[in-house]
Tab-separated table of C-alpha atoms in Angstrom:
chain	number	residue	atom	x	y	z
A	120	MET	CA	77.675	41.122	82.313
A	121	PHE	CA	76.053	37.815	83.290
A	122	SER	CA	72.623	36.451	82.503
A	123	GLY	CA	70.732	33.228	81.868
A	124	SER	CA	71.232	29.847	83.481
A	125	ILE	CA	74.502	29.598	85.402
A	126	PRO	CA	75.119	26.309	87.219
A	127	ALA	CA	76.907	26.361	90.547
A	128	LEU	CA	78.939	23.328	89.553
A	129	VAL	CA	79.334	20.310	91.786
A	130	THR	CA	82.883	19.053	92.269
A	131	PRO	CA	83.262	15.338	91.460
A	132	PHE	CA	85.446	13.205	93.732
A	133	ASP	CA	86.725	9.695	93.073
A	134	ALA	CA	86.340	6.772	95.455
A	135	ALA	CA	89.506	7.813	97.288
A	136	GLY	CA	88.069	11.277	97.886
A	137	GLU	CA	90.322	13.052	95.404
A	138	PHE	CA	89.180	15.578	92.812
A	139	ASP	CA	88.168	13.685	89.659
A	140	GLU	CA	89.538	15.878	86.886
A	141	ALA	CA	88.345	13.729	84.002
A	142	ALA	CA	84.773	13.617	85.315
A	143	PHE	CA	84.817	17.379	85.871
A	144	ARG	CA	86.050	18.105	82.349
A	145	HIS	CA	83.299	15.928	80.867
A	146	PHE	CA	80.778	17.668	83.111
A	147	VAL	CA	81.878	21.164	82.058
A	148	GLU	CA	81.721	20.154	78.406
A	149	TRP	CA	78.185	18.820	78.834
A	150	GLN	CA	77.076	21.981	80.604
A	151	ILE	CA	78.298	24.177	77.749
A	152	ALA	CA	76.746	21.917	75.106
A	153	GLU	CA	73.414	22.055	76.957
A	154	GLY	CA	73.250	25.847	76.909
A	155	SER	CA	74.567	27.051	80.273
A	156	ALA	CA	75.443	30.733	79.922
A	157	ALA	CA	78.321	30.789	82.416
A	158	LEU	CA	79.828	28.483	85.041
A	159	VAL	CA	80.486	28.916	88.747
A	160	ALA	CA	83.409	26.859	90.018
A	161	CYS	CA	83.957	26.251	93.727
A	162	GLY	CA	80.752	27.697	95.067
A	163	THR	CA	78.770	26.207	97.926
A	164	THR	CA	77.405	23.389	95.754
A	165	GLY	CA	80.984	22.622	94.712
A	166	GLU	CA	81.865	21.733	98.328
A	167	ALA	CA	84.390	24.568	98.348
A	168	ALA	CA	84.485	24.502	102.149
A	169	THR	CA	86.171	21.082	102.024
A	170	LEU	CA	88.745	21.934	99.347
A	171	THR	CA	92.292	22.915	100.189
A	172	TYR	CA	93.577	26.182	98.739
A	173	ASP	CA	95.534	24.334	96.042
A	174	GLU	CA	92.579	22.109	95.165
A	175	HIS	CA	90.221	25.060	95.039
A	176	PHE	CA	92.142	26.992	92.439
A	177	ARG	CA	93.086	23.880	90.517
A	178	VAL	CA	89.362	23.258	90.025
A	179	VAL	CA	88.972	26.857	88.804
A	180	ARG	CA	91.930	26.500	86.415
A	181	ILE	CA	90.556	23.304	84.933
A	182	CYS	CA	87.112	24.826	84.537
A	183	VAL	CA	88.652	27.781	82.679
A	184	ASP	CA	90.811	25.490	80.558
A	185	GLN	CA	87.879	23.283	79.577
A	186	ALA	CA	85.553	26.216	78.887
A	187	ARG	CA	88.132	27.735	76.520
A	188	GLY	CA	86.431	31.111	76.519
A	189	ARG	CA	83.111	29.784	75.247
A	190	VAL	CA	81.340	30.892	78.420
A	191	PRO	CA	82.545	33.012	81.344
A	192	VAL	CA	83.812	31.318	84.502
A	193	ILE	CA	82.998	32.802	87.903
A	194	ALA	CA	85.197	31.573	90.739
A	195	GLY	CA	83.955	31.244	94.286
A	196	ALA	CA	86.573	33.144	96.276
A	197	GLY	CA	84.992	34.424	99.483
A	198	SER	CA	86.369	34.206	103.010
A	199	ASN	CA	85.488	35.487	106.461
A	200	ASP	CA	89.037	36.863	106.669
A	201	THR	CA	89.381	39.974	104.519
A	202	ARG	CA	93.079	39.324	103.912
A	203	VAL	CA	92.377	35.783	102.725
A	204	ALA	CA	89.554	37.002	100.502
A	205	THR	CA	91.945	39.512	98.929
A	206	ALA	CA	94.479	36.756	98.234
A	207	ASN	CA	91.721	34.543	96.846
A	208	LEU	CA	90.769	37.244	94.350
A	209	ARG	CA	94.330	37.290	93.047
A	210	ALA	CA	94.381	33.498	92.855
A	211	ALA	CA	91.095	33.486	90.937
A	212	ARG	CA	92.556	36.018	88.494
A	213	ASP	CA	95.715	33.924	88.095
A	214	ALA	CA	93.571	30.836	87.454
A	215	GLY	CA	91.923	32.645	84.550
A	216	ALA	CA	88.473	33.340	85.992
A	217	ASP	CA	86.384	36.104	84.468
A	218	ALA	CA	84.865	37.195	87.778
A	219	ALA	CA	84.689	36.203	91.429
A	220	LEU	CA	81.684	35.299	93.559
A	221	MET	CA	82.186	36.716	97.051
A	222	VAL	CA	80.133	36.091	100.183
A	223	PRO	CA	80.207	38.552	103.068
A	224	PRO	CA	82.225	37.399	106.072
A	225	TYR	CA	80.576	34.389	107.698
A	226	TYR	CA	80.833	33.292	111.360
A	227	ASN	CA	82.318	36.659	112.437
A	228	ARG	CA	78.843	38.248	112.016
A	229	PRO	CA	80.068	41.757	111.184
A	230	SER	CA	77.763	44.768	111.258
A	231	GLN	CA	76.589	46.370	108.028
A	232	GLU	CA	79.511	48.784	108.434
A	233	GLY	CA	81.880	45.815	108.762
A	234	ILE	CA	80.423	44.258	105.617
A	235	PHE	CA	80.951	47.503	103.731
A	236	ARG	CA	84.525	47.840	104.972
A	237	HIS	CA	85.263	44.243	103.959
A	238	PHE	CA	84.158	44.875	100.387
A	239	GLU	CA	85.817	48.304	100.367
A	240	ALA	CA	89.119	46.575	101.145
A	241	LEU	CA	88.553	44.062	98.341
A	242	ALA	CA	87.784	46.871	95.898
A	243	ALA	CA	91.012	48.706	96.707
A	244	ASP	CA	93.033	46.419	94.456
A	245	ALA	CA	90.432	44.137	92.882
A	246	PRO	CA	91.899	42.242	89.920
A	247	LEU	CA	88.504	40.930	88.798
A	248	PRO	CA	84.871	42.022	88.661
A	249	ILE	CA	83.006	40.826	91.751
A	250	VAL	CA	79.525	39.351	92.008
A	251	LEU	CA	78.240	39.757	95.559
A	252	TYR	CA	76.731	36.597	97.033
A	253	ASN	CA	74.137	37.132	99.722
A	254	VAL	CA	73.152	33.841	101.375
A	255	PRO	CA	72.155	34.563	104.991
A	256	ALA	CA	71.021	30.987	105.676
A	257	ARG	CA	74.640	29.853	105.364
A	258	THR	CA	76.681	32.890	106.382
A	259	VAL	CA	74.404	34.252	109.141
A	260	THR	CA	75.332	37.606	107.583
A	261	ASP	CA	72.787	39.494	105.497
A	262	ILE	CA	73.897	42.232	103.096
A	263	GLN	CA	70.976	44.582	103.518
A	264	PRO	CA	69.790	46.465	100.394
A	265	ALA	CA	71.121	49.783	101.690
A	266	THR	CA	74.554	48.188	102.079
A	267	VAL	CA	74.443	46.578	98.632
A	268	ILE	CA	73.581	49.987	97.180
A	269	ARG	CA	76.343	51.673	99.172
A	270	ILE	CA	78.950	49.130	98.018
A	271	VAL	CA	77.990	49.282	94.351
A	272	GLN	CA	77.664	53.055	94.200
A	273	ALA	CA	81.096	53.433	95.812
A	274	PHE	CA	82.794	50.946	93.454
A	275	PRO	CA	80.625	50.509	90.350
A	276	GLN	CA	83.465	49.201	88.172
A	277	VAL	CA	84.210	46.380	90.626
A	278	PHE	CA	80.826	45.168	91.892
A	279	VAL	CA	78.920	44.199	88.772
A	280	GLY	CA	76.105	42.099	90.181
A	281	ILE	CA	74.610	40.035	92.976
A	282	LYS	CA	73.555	36.464	93.519
A	283	ASP	CA	70.743	36.906	96.019
A	284	ALA	CA	69.676	33.855	97.992
A	285	SER	CA	67.952	35.848	100.730
A	286	GLY	CA	64.513	34.867	99.414
A	287	ALA	CA	63.365	38.498	99.802
A	288	LEU	CA	61.963	39.269	96.368
A	289	ALA	CA	61.308	42.936	97.119
A	290	ARG	CA	65.059	43.455	97.094
A	291	VAL	CA	65.134	43.084	93.313
A	292	SER	CA	63.093	46.278	93.031
A	293	GLN	CA	65.044	48.009	95.785
A	294	HIS	CA	68.322	47.302	94.017
A	295	ARG	CA	66.913	48.275	90.606
A	296	GLY	CA	65.506	51.517	91.921
A	297	ALA	CA	68.895	52.686	93.154
A	298	LEU	CA	71.340	50.941	90.801
A	299	GLY	CA	69.442	50.723	87.528
A	300	GLU	CA	69.157	47.925	84.994
A	301	GLY	CA	72.914	47.733	84.444
A	302	PHE	CA	73.435	46.069	87.824
A	303	VAL	CA	73.168	42.318	87.258
A	304	GLN	CA	70.719	40.570	89.575
A	305	LEU	CA	70.842	36.769	89.657
A	306	SER	CA	68.551	34.626	91.762
A	307	GLY	CA	70.250	32.274	94.167
A	308	ASN	CA	67.053	30.249	94.585
A	309	ASP	CA	65.830	28.086	91.704
A	310	ASP	CA	62.303	27.916	93.091
A	311	LEU	CA	62.013	31.733	93.081
A	312	ALA	CA	63.704	32.345	89.725
A	313	LEU	CA	60.447	32.933	87.841
A	314	ALA	CA	59.270	35.634	90.227
A	315	TYR	CA	62.794	37.040	90.537
A	316	ASN	CA	63.080	37.470	86.771
A	317	ALA	CA	59.581	38.955	86.527
A	318	MET	CA	60.719	41.664	88.948
A	319	GLY	CA	63.829	42.487	86.933
A	320	GLY	CA	66.342	39.716	87.511
A	321	THR	CA	68.434	38.493	84.590
A	322	GLY	CA	69.125	34.882	85.496
A	323	CYS	CA	69.948	32.356	88.167
A	324	ILE	CA	73.073	30.844	89.671
A	325	SER	CA	71.462	27.468	89.902
A	326	VAL	CA	71.708	24.121	91.635
A	327	SER	CA	69.101	22.506	89.384
A	328	ALA	CA	71.081	23.435	86.270
A	329	ASN	CA	73.663	20.846	87.316
A	330	VAL	CA	71.064	18.200	86.512
A	331	ALA	CA	68.785	19.881	83.971
A	332	PRO	CA	70.989	22.374	82.129
A	333	ARG	CA	68.956	22.441	78.916
A	334	LEU	CA	65.624	22.906	80.676
A	335	CYS	CA	67.065	25.624	82.911
A	336	ALA	CA	68.628	27.372	79.908
A	337	ASP	CA	65.328	27.220	78.014
A	338	PHE	CA	63.491	28.570	81.055
A	339	GLN	CA	65.851	31.519	81.325
A	340	ALA	CA	65.642	32.176	77.575
A	341	ALA	CA	61.845	32.287	77.796
A	342	CYS	CA	62.044	34.772	80.679
A	343	ALA	CA	64.479	36.970	78.762
A	344	ALA	CA	62.174	36.933	75.733
A	345	GLY	CA	59.170	37.923	77.843
A	346	ASP	CA	57.469	34.614	77.038
A	347	MET	CA	56.088	34.091	80.504
A	348	ALA	CA	53.650	31.374	79.413
A	349	THR	CA	56.545	29.162	78.286
A	350	ALA	CA	58.560	30.161	81.328
A	351	LEU	CA	55.695	29.133	83.616
A	352	THR	CA	55.334	25.783	81.857
A	353	LEU	CA	59.045	25.083	82.302
A	354	HIS	CA	58.934	26.318	85.894
A	355	ASP	CA	56.136	23.860	86.663
A	356	ARG	CA	58.121	21.080	85.023
A	357	LEU	CA	61.221	21.912	87.052
A	358	PHE	CA	59.677	22.928	90.366
A	359	PRO	CA	59.598	19.455	91.979
A	360	LEU	CA	63.301	19.132	91.140
A	361	HIS	CA	64.089	22.524	92.681
A	362	ASP	CA	62.384	21.294	95.843
A	363	ALA	CA	63.789	17.750	95.862
A	364	LEU	CA	67.410	18.876	95.586
A	365	PHE	CA	67.106	20.361	99.076
A	366	THR	CA	65.316	17.488	100.819
A	367	ASP	CA	68.655	16.599	102.410
A	368	ALA	CA	71.890	18.510	102.901
A	369	SER	CA	73.156	19.834	99.575
A	370	PRO	CA	74.932	18.652	97.466
A	371	GLY	CA	73.968	15.100	98.470
A	372	PRO	CA	70.690	15.130	96.518
A	373	VAL	CA	72.160	16.792	93.427
A	374	LYS	CA	75.009	14.292	93.255
A	375	HIS	CA	72.477	11.482	93.520
A	376	ALA	CA	70.486	13.080	90.687
A	377	LEU	CA	73.592	13.259	88.509
A	378	THR	CA	74.301	9.564	89.004
A	379	ARG	CA	70.766	8.840	87.800
A	380	ILE	CA	71.116	10.755	84.523
A	381	ARG	CA	74.870	10.377	83.899
A	382	ALA	CA	75.891	6.802	84.563
A	383	ASP	CA	79.599	7.653	84.799
A	384	PHE	CA	79.237	10.492	87.297
A	385	PRO	CA	80.884	9.701	90.676
A	386	PRO	CA	78.528	9.885	93.682
A	387	HIS	CA	81.157	10.643	96.324
A	388	LEU	CA	81.096	13.566	98.765
A	389	ARG	CA	83.559	14.799	101.358
A	390	LEU	CA	82.718	14.733	105.038
A	391	PRO	CA	80.902	16.326	106.723
A	392	MET	CA	78.618	16.032	103.683
A	393	THR	CA	76.953	12.629	103.323
A	394	PRO	CA	74.886	10.902	100.629
A	395	ALA	CA	71.225	11.807	100.378
A	396	ASN	CA	68.957	9.728	102.599
A	397	GLU	CA	66.414	7.266	101.224
A	398	ALA	CA	63.462	9.663	101.310
A	399	SER	CA	65.478	12.336	99.549
A	400	ARG	CA	66.644	9.935	96.852
A	401	ALA	CA	63.030	8.884	96.241
A	402	ALA	CA	61.963	12.537	95.969
A	403	VAL	CA	64.774	13.268	93.524
A	404	ASP	CA	63.907	10.247	91.380
A	405	ALA	CA	60.250	11.286	91.254
A	406	ALA	CA	61.210	14.865	90.353
A	407	LEU	CA	63.530	13.687	87.584
A	408	ALA	CA	60.695	11.632	86.158
A	409	HIS	CA	58.303	14.600	86.394
A	410	ALA	CA	60.807	16.739	84.479
A	411	GLY	CA	61.161	14.071	81.805
A	412	LEU	CA	64.796	13.432	82.654
A	413	LEU	CA	64.331	9.752	83.517
């Protein structure tokens, strides 16, 4: 259902800290023009944790409106409260999203059985396809392969794919072995996307694609075509950027990068996120130059 380069979009804020709709619309338009295959609104990189409920789904609605069906829109909609997550799914559907990106419950630290029961409850009346999002470094909750397989086999029409940011590449093969090629596997780590695709992945929900959408789209196209020589060349060109965008708390570095290549892009973040530090900004600038973006 989803493949290629899919940016986890940043959310622009104006100097007063309010959502900058005009900047976001221009950003979405640029992403589509540069070859992004789908868009994620209100994911981690979009500072979703600092958005109110109304802001969150306004951002999704505007993303859908600006995309105008040219590419799918995946809405971040997860919660550590199963009831809230269920309501978020309905709100994402009402906002026009094509699918929802759902983390397992964070902070609560449920068992694997609790994770399964959470997603079972979401599947009971799911109004949208769901892409699982496994990111243990942020949630402190790891959807183990056996649990992913159990969830998908129980509700194959609901759970269509996974964004895996666990960093455990063997899981691509574990998932493929049980769920087949029809289950969409998307890397959640730009720096591992080459290896992830070589093992059977079909794309990446990407931070770097915010800044280098054309290069990331070309990289994914080369992987899909089996042109691993071109893919490796593009990977080497992008790798310093993949690294630099996490030299300080994200999305500080990526917002700095966007101000360097898009003069009108607002640099502002919401607390507790802060601008990238000096060393991080220098690393980002050097990586942009290495990629040929400056």
